[in-house]
Amino acid sequence: MVFQRLTAFALIGLTTATQVGAEAGGDPTRGEALFRQCSGCHQIGEGAENRIGPQLNHIFDRAAGAVEGFRYSNGLSRAAAVGLAWNYDTLDAFIENPRTLVSNTRMSFRGMPDQQDRDDLVAYLRVFSDSPMNIPEAAPTARAVDHAVAPEVLAVVGDPAYGEYLSGECTSCHQKSGASDGIPSITNWRAEDFVIAMHAYKDGVRAHPVMQMMAGRLSTEEIAALAAYFERIDQKV
Amino acid sequence: MPLNRRTFIGAVVATSGVISTPMLRAQGRPRVVVIGGGAGGATAARYIAKDSDGAIDVTLVEPSRAYYTCFFSNLYIGGFREMNSLGHSYGTLAAEYGINVVHDWAVAVDRDAKTVTLASGGVLPYDRLIVSPGIDFVDGAVKGWDVSAQNVMPHAYKAGSQTELLKAQILAMPEGGTFAMVAPPNPYRCPPGPYERVSMVAHLLKQVNPTAKIIVADPKANFSKQGLFEEGWAANYAGMIERVGPEFGGGNVEVDPVAMTISIDGDVNRIDVCNVIPAMKAGRIAQIAGITEGNWAPVNAHDMSSKMDSNIHVLGDAAAQGDMPKSGYAANSQAKVCANAVRGALTGSTVFPARFANTCWSLIDTDNGVKVGATYEATPEKIATVNGFISEIGESAELRAATYRESIGWYEGITVDIFG
């Protein structure tokens, strides 16, 4: 993947700025139309200002949570602190489903499931970034991995009793009370959110090394068991 | 959650008079005795009591009424924590979980009769015994030092008054004075601990006594998070810290608590403070119980049971278990595996496969935290590493600050997991 990105960067260096959008496989004109789904909260282009969401100029290669004057959610600030930066892969994953990357983000966007739509939207965002890097060359050779959690994985019904045993690994850091100073709360999440977040760590899409390690050896069933337990932790008798 | 528990305890009281006398009920329940109320023992007691919903009678034997965690005690030396923030009582374990907390020393174990004898003379019968006594020091490990010298040359490796004494001595050092540390050989409690301590001592001295020097005599060629610490020392405490490794005689040390000198490979230095961290062994009761081999108590990885006695389990620093470091996090992790196995053996509850994890955070300077961690599994031979990670050299200040904030959150989380 890294090699591909480097290759892509070298190729981009050889092309003119106007050709880049097409090389990336996205259509910025179509992306502009898709951006209407975003423009209720985000501005982009000359004179763009922070509104409900931050302005999106120069988003490529910028650290997450870095727009001056914008108050980010704790979730996004935390993701930023452990190294989330915006590039083709992370924007693609975030637009597909914001919860994949950032739990409890205030960005209440249902997500954009279609890969071509996302490519077009990212191509549009890219028009407003200088010297954009980290954008793969044309499809399909360098397409980002699909970050969606497969429906059959989401459909696994977890055993809360097994989840309670496994939760011992979580409660060495995360508190059952839901207290969230320094270490985020993991209680009472919707099971689906929990599963998406854990698979994102397991697949290395989310950056945190402890969580990548812990999630890395959890099976689909074990993640579902934990999700089932933590979703109803307060209702346990 | 607490409401549910209280409701449950109330229900037991209400029904016990009808079914049988409370005494008979207690005698009918399987009994677990836990020796040691630290990260291993308190966690095991809490999980067994909590998950068995009163079906197992749990007694925790711990001499101290307030337990001061060794983890984070270096931050007290550095000025980042108050000592009372490291203290934890056993009130919640007794009140909310129904654990019988006995503040006494365990002085003998009769493995045939399955009883523990207390210093007060009391005798506790058990069906399963969990031994989690932490560490003691190997006699004669550092020439010139024994426990009678610990008020002059503190080890400060069991937190509390020793830690306070060491900090007071550092604050009383003359201007430009010398702090010496005798670092321990492997294996020992908290592998990054001595080096986090060096960092915290340097942090303190930099503010109150910036021309002071730190000298570390170390018998080990390498140590935990070495690259990260050395990077941090060079960046934040340049010229202050000298570490003498074994290649220059760091393992050939003799101290004189009367003359206040340390001899490293025959080279005698006058010092103002000397922190002696000797070689370690399992807490004494493990040796008394006859479950040790050499300095430590070997265990089976899948349930932390002693290789000498299947009715006894050993947790934390005292256990020889394989790849896990001796840390509070590791003891807490092992305790949950042990609790699950003990509960299964005594009540027939489901026993899930063992799984272990550890992460150690260390503070190098203000908002400069680093960490190392791994997950582990049980093999027939030992607890074996599965995968792991370590902080990288050259990380951003933001990431290091986030790691430190995370460590504070971890402290709150794990102490709730241990003490309720």
XYZ file of C-alpha atoms in Angstrom:
657
model
C 0.000 0.000 0.000
C 2.741 2.423 0.939
C 4.592 1.514 -2.203
C 1.513 2.141 -4.258
C 1.009 5.541 -2.728
C 4.586 6.499 -3.379
C 4.200 5.369 -6.936
C 1.048 7.374 -7.230
C 2.761 10.424 -5.860
C 5.534 10.125 -8.390
C 2.981 9.858 -11.162
C 1.083 12.851 -9.887
C 4.278 14.839 -9.940
C 4.486 14.231 -13.657
C 0.973 15.377 -14.467
C -0.626 18.771 -14.391
C -3.045 19.740 -11.684
C -6.060 19.523 -13.937
C -5.270 15.989 -14.990
C -4.938 14.754 -11.462
C -8.640 14.443 -10.725
C -9.194 12.185 -13.675
C -6.097 10.110 -12.819
C -7.498 9.516 -9.344
C -10.547 7.882 -10.803
C -12.978 10.465 -9.473
C -14.963 13.090 -11.343
C -14.800 16.419 -9.505
C -17.778 17.808 -11.430
C -19.939 14.973 -10.252
C -18.356 15.375 -6.812
C -19.492 18.985 -6.699
C -23.085 17.830 -7.070
C -22.587 15.204 -4.371
C -21.109 17.848 -2.074
C -24.640 19.242 -1.661
C -25.110 16.454 0.888
C -22.281 18.032 2.875
C -22.916 21.738 2.339
C -25.536 21.955 5.057
C -22.654 21.811 7.523
C -19.393 22.318 5.564
C -18.127 25.094 3.321
C -15.326 24.728 0.785
C -13.670 27.080 -1.692
C -12.775 30.763 -1.558
C -13.924 32.450 1.643
C -15.086 29.174 3.208
C -15.744 29.474 6.928
C -16.437 27.117 9.796
C -20.126 26.441 10.240
C -21.623 23.398 11.942
C -18.613 21.561 10.574
C -15.131 22.918 9.832
C -14.282 24.418 6.443
C -12.661 21.870 4.153
C -10.038 23.771 2.174
C -6.586 22.130 2.175
C -7.867 19.014 3.875
C -5.424 16.644 2.171
C -2.426 15.731 4.313
C -3.746 17.834 7.146
C -3.848 16.350 10.645
C -7.412 15.685 11.730
C -8.921 18.198 14.108
C -6.555 20.965 13.023
C -8.766 23.729 11.601
C -8.194 26.829 13.669
C -11.174 28.151 15.537
C -13.287 25.025 15.235
C -14.341 23.155 18.368
C -14.092 19.455 17.610
C -15.877 16.628 19.372
C -13.907 14.709 22.000
C -14.017 11.713 19.706
C -12.378 13.529 16.835
C -9.850 15.259 19.085
C -8.896 11.891 20.489
C -8.501 10.361 17.028
C -6.360 13.356 16.067
C -4.179 12.981 19.132
C -3.261 9.432 18.195
C -2.303 10.470 14.694
C -5.338 10.534 12.405
C -4.530 12.554 9.298
C -6.626 13.083 6.191
C -5.519 11.297 3.064
C -7.289 9.311 0.373
C -7.734 6.212 2.561
C -8.934 7.962 5.691
C -11.278 10.331 3.851
C -12.684 7.421 1.906
C -13.330 5.457 5.103
C -14.729 8.492 6.924
C -17.132 9.448 4.170
C -18.238 5.873 3.758
C -19.191 5.769 7.433
C -17.854 8.374 9.864
C -18.165 5.959 12.803
C -15.619 3.608 11.271
C -12.876 6.051 12.085
C -14.200 8.258 14.844
C -16.611 7.088 17.529
C -18.916 9.773 18.865
C -18.033 12.230 16.146
C -20.606 14.998 15.904
C -20.684 14.488 12.136
C -24.152 12.979 11.842
C -23.824 11.722 8.297
C -25.338 8.388 7.388
C -22.432 7.623 5.105
C -21.922 7.228 1.382
C -21.888 3.533 0.448
C -21.039 3.820 -3.248
C -17.327 3.735 -4.079
C -17.706 5.822 -7.261
C -19.651 8.497 -5.357
C -16.905 8.651 -2.766
C -14.201 8.834 -5.413
C -16.014 11.697 -7.086
C -16.542 13.543 -3.827
C -12.920 13.091 -2.780
C -11.823 14.300 -6.222
C -13.896 17.435 -5.649
C -12.426 18.016 -2.163
C -9.023 17.591 -3.694
C -9.490 20.524 -6.043
C -9.264 22.766 -2.976
C -6.034 21.298 -1.611
C -2.547 22.366 -2.723
C -0.126 19.661 -3.814
C -2.377 16.859 -2.707
C -0.527 13.691 -1.843
C -1.570 10.207 -0.876
C -4.022 9.830 -3.693
C -3.726 6.570 -5.561
C -3.579 6.394 -9.319
C -6.474 5.391 -11.480
C -8.759 2.539 -10.605
C -8.743 -0.313 -10.178
C -5.112 -1.061 -9.333
C -4.715 1.276 -6.395
C -8.221 1.403 -5.014
C -8.326 1.765 -1.266
C -9.380 -1.317 0.645
C -13.058 -1.487 1.348
C -13.500 -0.448 4.977
C -17.103 -1.527 5.199
C -17.790 -4.262 7.701
C -19.481 -7.039 5.790
C -23.193 -7.516 6.501
C -22.629 -11.105 7.589
C -20.121 -9.869 10.179
C -22.598 -7.293 11.470
C -25.269 -9.992 11.585
C -23.336 -12.188 14.041
C -25.238 -12.291 17.320
C -22.851 -12.159 20.251
C -23.067 -14.153 23.488
C -23.164 -11.568 26.303
C -21.918 -14.127 28.871
C -18.774 -14.710 26.838
C -18.618 -10.964 26.304
C -18.634 -10.427 30.049
C -15.633 -12.722 30.458
C -13.806 -11.087 27.556
C -14.637 -7.644 28.949
C -12.041 -8.298 31.638
C -9.495 -7.374 28.984
C -11.253 -4.061 28.411
C -11.795 -3.100 32.036
C -8.083 -3.053 32.759
C -8.376 0.414 31.183
C -11.994 1.268 30.306
C -14.378 1.792 33.201
C -17.677 -0.046 33.457
C -19.203 3.099 34.927
C -18.695 4.834 31.587
C -16.177 7.335 33.028
C -14.112 8.667 30.146
C -11.170 10.738 31.403
C -8.114 9.894 29.327
C -9.598 6.552 28.215
C -12.860 6.656 26.256
C -16.112 5.151 27.480
C -17.180 1.923 25.768
C -20.437 1.296 27.602
C -23.924 1.448 26.122
C -22.765 1.784 22.531
C -25.051 0.446 19.876
C -23.677 -3.012 19.165
C -23.213 -2.144 15.503
C -21.092 0.907 16.334
C -18.974 -1.219 18.647
C -18.465 -3.890 15.993
C -17.571 -1.330 13.317
C -15.051 0.379 15.584
C -13.396 -2.865 16.689
C -13.071 -4.167 13.153
C -11.584 -0.835 12.118
C -8.880 -1.307 14.801
C -8.422 -4.950 13.861
C -7.934 -3.977 10.212
C -5.557 -1.167 11.121
C -7.840 1.595 9.808
C -7.931 3.169 13.252
C -4.507 4.150 14.508
C -4.335 3.407 18.250
C -1.625 0.771 18.923
C -3.108 -0.679 22.130
C -6.506 -1.063 20.487
C -4.999 -2.516 17.310
C -3.253 -5.060 19.514
C -6.318 -5.917 21.600
C -8.722 -6.044 18.659
C -6.173 -7.785 16.477
C -6.670 -11.167 18.095
C -10.413 -10.927 18.685
C -12.487 -13.082 16.357
C -15.697 -11.873 14.734
C -17.664 -13.854 17.346
C -15.634 -12.384 20.198
C -16.173 -8.837 18.959
C -19.895 -9.531 18.659
C -19.919 -10.983 22.192
C -18.267 -7.868 23.593
C -20.638 -5.627 21.659
C -23.642 -7.529 23.030
C -22.332 -7.294 26.583
C -21.401 -3.608 26.542
C -24.585 -2.575 24.750
C -26.691 -3.757 27.693
C -24.189 -3.513 30.521
C -26.565 -1.474 32.697
C -29.375 -3.966 32.273
C -27.378 -6.918 33.505
C -29.123 -8.534 36.471
C -24.883 -1.883 39.090
C -24.215 -1.186 42.808
C -27.978 -1.031 43.292
C -28.297 -4.524 41.850
C -25.643 -5.825 44.153
C -27.192 -4.286 47.231
C -30.502 -5.724 46.196
C -28.858 -9.107 45.926
C -27.208 -8.893 49.341
C -30.525 -7.832 50.803
C -32.162 -10.850 49.248
C -29.584 -13.190 50.763
C -30.169 -11.764 54.218
C -33.899 -11.982 53.788
C -33.989 -15.598 52.662
C -31.168 -17.101 54.715
C -33.242 -17.230 57.865
C -35.879 -19.227 56.062
C -33.673 -21.761 54.306
C -31.005 -22.342 56.930
C -28.908 -20.470 59.435
C -26.293 -18.127 57.945
C -23.518 -20.191 59.578
C -24.613 -23.389 57.899
C -24.875 -21.614 54.577
C -21.344 -20.287 54.958
C -20.048 -23.742 55.767
C -21.789 -25.187 52.749
C -20.245 -22.750 50.324
C -16.876 -23.494 48.744
C -14.137 -21.343 50.266
C -11.462 -19.336 48.525
C -8.689 -17.684 50.508
C -6.620 -15.008 48.769
C -3.271 -13.972 50.244
C -2.245 -10.480 49.156
C -4.495 -7.525 48.349
C -2.627 -5.983 45.436
C -3.339 -5.954 41.722
C -3.478 -9.767 41.520
C -5.151 -10.749 44.780
C -7.749 -7.985 45.058
C -8.793 -8.464 41.426
C -9.151 -12.223 41.885
C -11.156 -11.792 45.085
C -13.423 -9.221 43.471
C -14.084 -11.214 40.297
C -14.755 -14.468 42.148
C -17.143 -12.761 44.568
C -18.826 -10.707 41.850
C -19.256 -13.443 39.260
C -20.272 -16.202 41.670
C -23.037 -13.981 43.092
C -22.369 -15.153 46.611
C -21.966 -18.853 45.804
C -18.307 -18.790 46.876
C -17.063 -17.609 50.269
C -14.087 -15.315 49.606
C -11.568 -14.228 52.256
C -8.829 -11.733 51.416
C -5.791 -11.637 53.705
C -3.836 -8.387 53.487
C -1.889 -6.742 56.321
C -2.292 -3.142 55.080
C -5.544 -1.269 55.583
C -4.677 1.047 52.719
C -2.823 -0.243 49.692
C -0.493 2.144 47.860
C 0.083 1.135 44.262
C 3.677 0.743 43.182
C 2.585 1.713 39.682
C 2.451 5.523 39.405
C 4.494 5.929 42.615
C 7.376 7.295 40.517
C 5.006 10.084 39.483
C 4.742 11.038 43.141
C 8.551 11.448 43.183
C 8.378 13.591 40.063
C 5.665 15.782 41.571
C 2.865 14.656 39.238
C 0.786 12.786 41.860
C -0.030 13.169 45.533
C 0.705 10.110 47.660
C -2.897 9.895 48.836
C -4.040 9.585 45.207
C -2.190 6.239 45.111
C -3.897 4.828 48.230
C -6.857 2.457 48.040
C -8.919 0.968 50.853
C -10.678 -2.380 50.916
C -14.021 -0.942 51.971
C -15.758 -1.506 48.639
C -14.561 -5.106 48.389
C -16.020 -5.796 51.835
C -19.196 -3.742 51.609
C -20.283 -4.227 48.018
C -18.877 -7.641 47.189
C -19.240 -9.374 50.544
C -15.543 -10.274 50.672
C -14.236 -11.119 54.142
C -11.221 -8.782 54.330
C -8.793 -9.840 57.067
C -5.991 -7.396 57.902
C -3.361 -9.835 59.086
C -0.241 -11.640 57.891
C -0.464 -15.149 56.507
C 2.410 -16.989 58.201
C 1.865 -20.640 57.266
C 0.084 -22.827 54.733
C -0.802 -26.442 55.492
C -1.328 -27.914 52.037
C -2.564 -31.282 53.331
C -5.147 -29.830 55.697
C -5.774 -26.981 53.214
C -5.519 -24.217 55.808
C -3.795 -20.842 56.096
C -2.519 -19.743 59.504
C -2.520 -16.047 60.385
C -0.037 -14.173 62.570
C -2.840 -13.605 65.066
C -3.223 -17.371 65.375
C -6.412 -17.672 63.340
C -6.739 -20.551 60.871
C -8.569 -20.204 57.546
C -9.666 -23.370 55.728
C -9.786 -23.229 51.936
C -10.917 -25.228 48.949
C -8.758 -23.095 46.687
C -5.922 -20.821 47.782
C -4.744 -17.876 45.691
C -1.262 -16.603 46.530
C -0.462 -13.119 45.293
C 2.132 -11.772 47.700
C 4.205 -9.620 45.343
C 7.962 -9.482 45.820
C 10.586 -9.715 48.529
C 14.274 -8.970 48.166
C 17.029 -11.560 47.802
C 19.277 -11.524 50.868
C 22.804 -10.362 50.140
C 21.951 -9.306 46.586
C 23.720 -5.956 46.989
C 26.895 -6.072 49.051
C 26.627 -3.861 52.133
C 22.821 -3.598 51.996
C 20.118 -5.461 53.820
C 16.581 -4.560 54.824
C 17.868 -2.995 58.056
C 19.533 -0.336 55.884
C 16.341 0.583 54.025
C 15.775 3.715 56.066
C 19.184 5.046 55.015
C 19.210 3.628 51.502
C 15.560 3.096 50.557
C 14.419 0.646 47.905
C 11.092 2.460 47.442
C 9.978 -0.578 45.460
C 6.990 -1.219 47.681
C 5.066 2.024 47.564
C 4.183 4.131 50.577
C 6.515 5.304 53.336
C 9.579 4.084 51.424
C 8.607 6.258 48.458
C 8.010 9.262 50.708
C 11.370 8.714 52.376
C 13.177 8.590 49.040
C 11.557 11.809 47.838
C 12.358 13.570 51.123
C 15.994 12.512 50.781
C 16.153 13.849 47.214
C 14.677 17.187 48.287
C 17.272 17.395 51.086
C 20.260 16.792 48.785
C 22.955 19.480 48.888
C 23.263 21.675 45.826
C 25.075 19.783 43.101
C 24.829 16.532 45.078
C 24.691 12.995 43.718
C 21.742 10.592 43.566
C 22.740 6.959 43.007
C 20.545 4.058 41.984
C 21.468 0.398 42.137
C 19.270 -1.145 39.440
C 18.106 -4.764 39.809
C 18.950 -7.801 37.665
C 16.188 -9.590 35.718
C 13.553 -10.664 36.427
C 12.042 -7.997 38.639
C 8.837 -6.062 39.258
C 7.987 -3.424 36.628
C 10.781 -3.614 34.022
C 10.634 0.095 33.029
C 10.191 1.151 36.689
C 13.807 1.994 37.591
C 14.208 4.044 34.414
C 10.941 5.899 34.829
C 12.180 6.625 38.351
C 15.457 8.007 37.000
C 13.364 10.242 34.723
C 11.193 11.441 37.584
C 14.162 12.066 39.883
C 15.794 14.058 37.075
C 12.583 16.016 36.548
C 12.455 16.895 40.237
C 16.156 17.765 40.485
C 16.019 19.885 37.345
C 13.631 22.182 39.191
C 15.056 22.199 42.723
C 18.717 21.281 42.261
C 19.690 21.572 38.599
C 23.412 20.963 39.072
C 22.780 17.633 40.845
C 23.887 14.399 39.195
C 22.320 10.969 38.829
C 24.395 7.812 38.597
C 22.849 4.422 37.854
C 24.736 1.176 38.435
C 23.062 -1.422 36.267
C 23.865 -5.145 36.002
C 21.819 -5.436 32.778
C 23.196 -4.778 29.304
C 19.761 -3.668 28.067
C 16.558 -2.531 29.700
C 12.897 -1.951 28.933
C 12.087 0.970 26.594
C 15.815 1.774 26.550
C 15.765 3.744 23.303
C 12.796 5.802 24.439
C 14.310 6.598 27.818
C 17.716 7.437 26.401
C 16.126 9.702 23.811
C 14.131 11.417 26.563
C 17.108 11.782 28.885
C 19.238 13.345 26.170
C 16.479 15.764 25.190
C 15.317 16.773 28.675
C 18.075 16.026 31.174
C 21.258 16.454 29.158
C 24.437 15.920 31.173
C 22.563 14.923 34.312
C 22.296 11.133 34.075
C 25.144 8.647 33.903
C 24.315 4.953 33.584
C 27.083 2.435 34.213
C 26.227 -0.827 32.497
C 27.790 -4.243 33.096
C 30.511 -3.619 30.508
C 31.919 -1.020 32.912
C 31.249 -2.954 36.113
C 27.690 -1.778 36.783
C 26.949 -5.214 38.205
C 29.909 -5.164 40.598
C 28.525 -2.910 43.302
C 28.985 -2.466 47.029
C 27.296 0.154 49.194
C 28.166 1.532 52.637
C 25.115 3.022 54.357
C 27.246 4.488 57.171
C 29.835 6.240 55.028
C 27.206 6.938 52.309
C 29.370 5.600 49.524
C 28.820 3.355 46.528
C 31.616 1.360 44.986
C 31.131 0.549 41.319
C 33.721 -1.909 40.046
C 36.055 -0.791 42.843
C 35.616 2.913 42.140
C 34.283 4.484 45.368
C 31.915 7.451 45.058
C 30.585 9.665 47.843
C 26.832 10.038 47.345
C 23.971 11.925 48.981
C 21.056 9.609 48.211
C 21.250 5.921 47.368
C 18.212 4.094 46.012
C 19.039 0.384 46.269
C 16.690 -1.849 44.266
C 17.985 -5.346 45.015
C 17.362 -8.596 43.166
C 13.881 -9.913 43.865
C 12.058 -13.126 44.667
C 8.475 -14.193 45.306
C 6.884 -12.877 48.494
C 7.864 -14.946 51.511
C 4.586 -16.837 51.962
C 5.123 -18.499 48.570
C 8.381 -19.969 49.835
C 6.801 -20.942 53.166
C 4.027 -22.750 51.279
C 6.674 -24.727 49.419
C 5.459 -23.787 45.968
C 8.608 -22.059 44.742
C 11.411 -23.305 42.556
C 14.395 -21.030 42.914
C 13.133 -17.509 43.542
C 9.677 -17.811 41.961
C 6.549 -19.970 41.965
C 6.047 -21.859 38.693
C 2.461 -21.998 37.389
C 0.409 -23.580 34.629
C -0.518 -20.954 32.088
C -4.146 -21.928 31.460
C -5.355 -21.262 35.021
C -2.360 -19.889 36.963
C -2.380 -23.020 39.175
C 0.830 -23.905 40.963
C 2.873 -26.648 39.353
C 3.400 -28.002 42.885
C -0.215 -28.013 44.107
C -3.358 -27.914 41.961
C -5.396 -26.368 44.795
C -3.155 -23.312 44.877
C -2.942 -20.541 42.275
C -0.176 -17.942 42.114
C -0.631 -14.507 40.574
C 1.442 -11.519 39.581
C 5.053 -10.797 40.464
C 5.509 -14.002 42.505
C 4.651 -16.338 39.611
C 7.068 -17.822 37.103
C 4.665 -17.956 34.180
C 6.624 -17.330 31.002
C 6.674 -14.234 28.862
C 4.620 -11.679 30.784
C 6.484 -8.923 32.628
C 5.937 -8.538 36.349
C 3.485 -5.651 36.393
C 0.250 -4.590 38.024
C -1.525 -4.820 34.693
C -0.219 -8.366 34.184
C -1.296 -9.411 37.686
C -4.775 -7.966 37.068
C -4.978 -9.823 33.754
C -3.825 -13.132 35.271
C -6.274 -12.696 38.155
C -9.262 -12.641 35.812
C -8.163 -15.857 34.102
C -7.585 -17.443 37.517
C -10.950 -16.232 38.879
C -12.770 -17.729 35.904
C -10.986 -21.083 36.377
C -11.463 -21.196 40.157
C -15.137 -20.366 39.846
C -15.552 -23.072 37.228
C -13.805 -25.648 39.425
C -15.889 -24.815 42.514
C -19.321 -24.109 41.049
C -19.291 -25.690 37.592
C -19.616 -22.328 35.812
C -18.339 -22.089 32.240
C -14.561 -21.849 31.980
C -13.497 -19.746 29.023
C -10.051 -20.046 27.449
C -7.251 -18.085 29.103
C -6.158 -14.827 27.485
C -3.760 -12.293 28.873
C -2.635 -8.765 28.088
C -0.274 -6.152 29.446
C 0.519 -2.524 28.784
C 3.067 -0.441 30.708
C 2.999 3.337 30.464
C 5.987 5.378 31.628
C 6.429 9.108 32.090
C 9.702 10.637 30.929
C 8.957 14.326 31.505
C 5.932 16.610 31.651
C 3.351 15.428 29.080
C 5.892 12.973 27.677
C 4.393 9.506 28.073
C 5.460 6.292 26.348
C 4.068 2.773 26.431
C 4.821 -0.829 25.617
C 2.348 -3.676 25.493
C 1.624 -7.193 24.363
C -1.043 -9.861 24.369
C -0.403 -13.409 25.496
C -1.904 -16.882 25.339
C -1.632 -20.037 27.399
C 0.510 -22.828 25.961
C 1.247 -26.136 27.717
C 4.694 -24.788 28.651
C 4.087 -21.172 29.583
C 2.284 -17.901 28.982
C 3.514 -17.021 25.507
C 3.562 -13.698 23.671
C 1.097 -13.325 20.784
C 1.749 -9.793 19.553
C 2.874 -6.447 20.871
C 3.871 -2.854 20.225
C 6.063 -0.099 21.640
C 6.024 3.702 21.352
C 8.378 5.011 18.709
C 11.386 7.251 19.005
C 10.686 10.744 17.699
C 6.939 10.796 18.260
C 5.169 14.173 18.220
C 4.644 16.114 21.440
C 0.889 15.796 20.898
C 1.058 12.013 20.754
C 3.262 11.848 23.853
C 0.828 14.110 25.714
C -2.081 11.929 24.587
C -0.214 8.846 25.821
C 0.256 10.479 29.220
C -3.430 11.433 29.445
C -4.266 7.882 28.481
C -2.064 6.550 31.282
C -3.967 8.646 33.825
C -7.219 7.229 32.492
C -5.729 3.753 32.708
C -4.803 4.276 36.359
C -8.368 5.225 37.213
C -9.704 2.289 35.195
C -7.465 -0.415 36.568
C -7.760 0.646 40.191
C -11.559 0.454 39.873
C -11.125 -2.980 38.287
C -8.914 -4.067 41.197
C -10.548 -2.495 44.247
C -14.118 -1.967 42.999
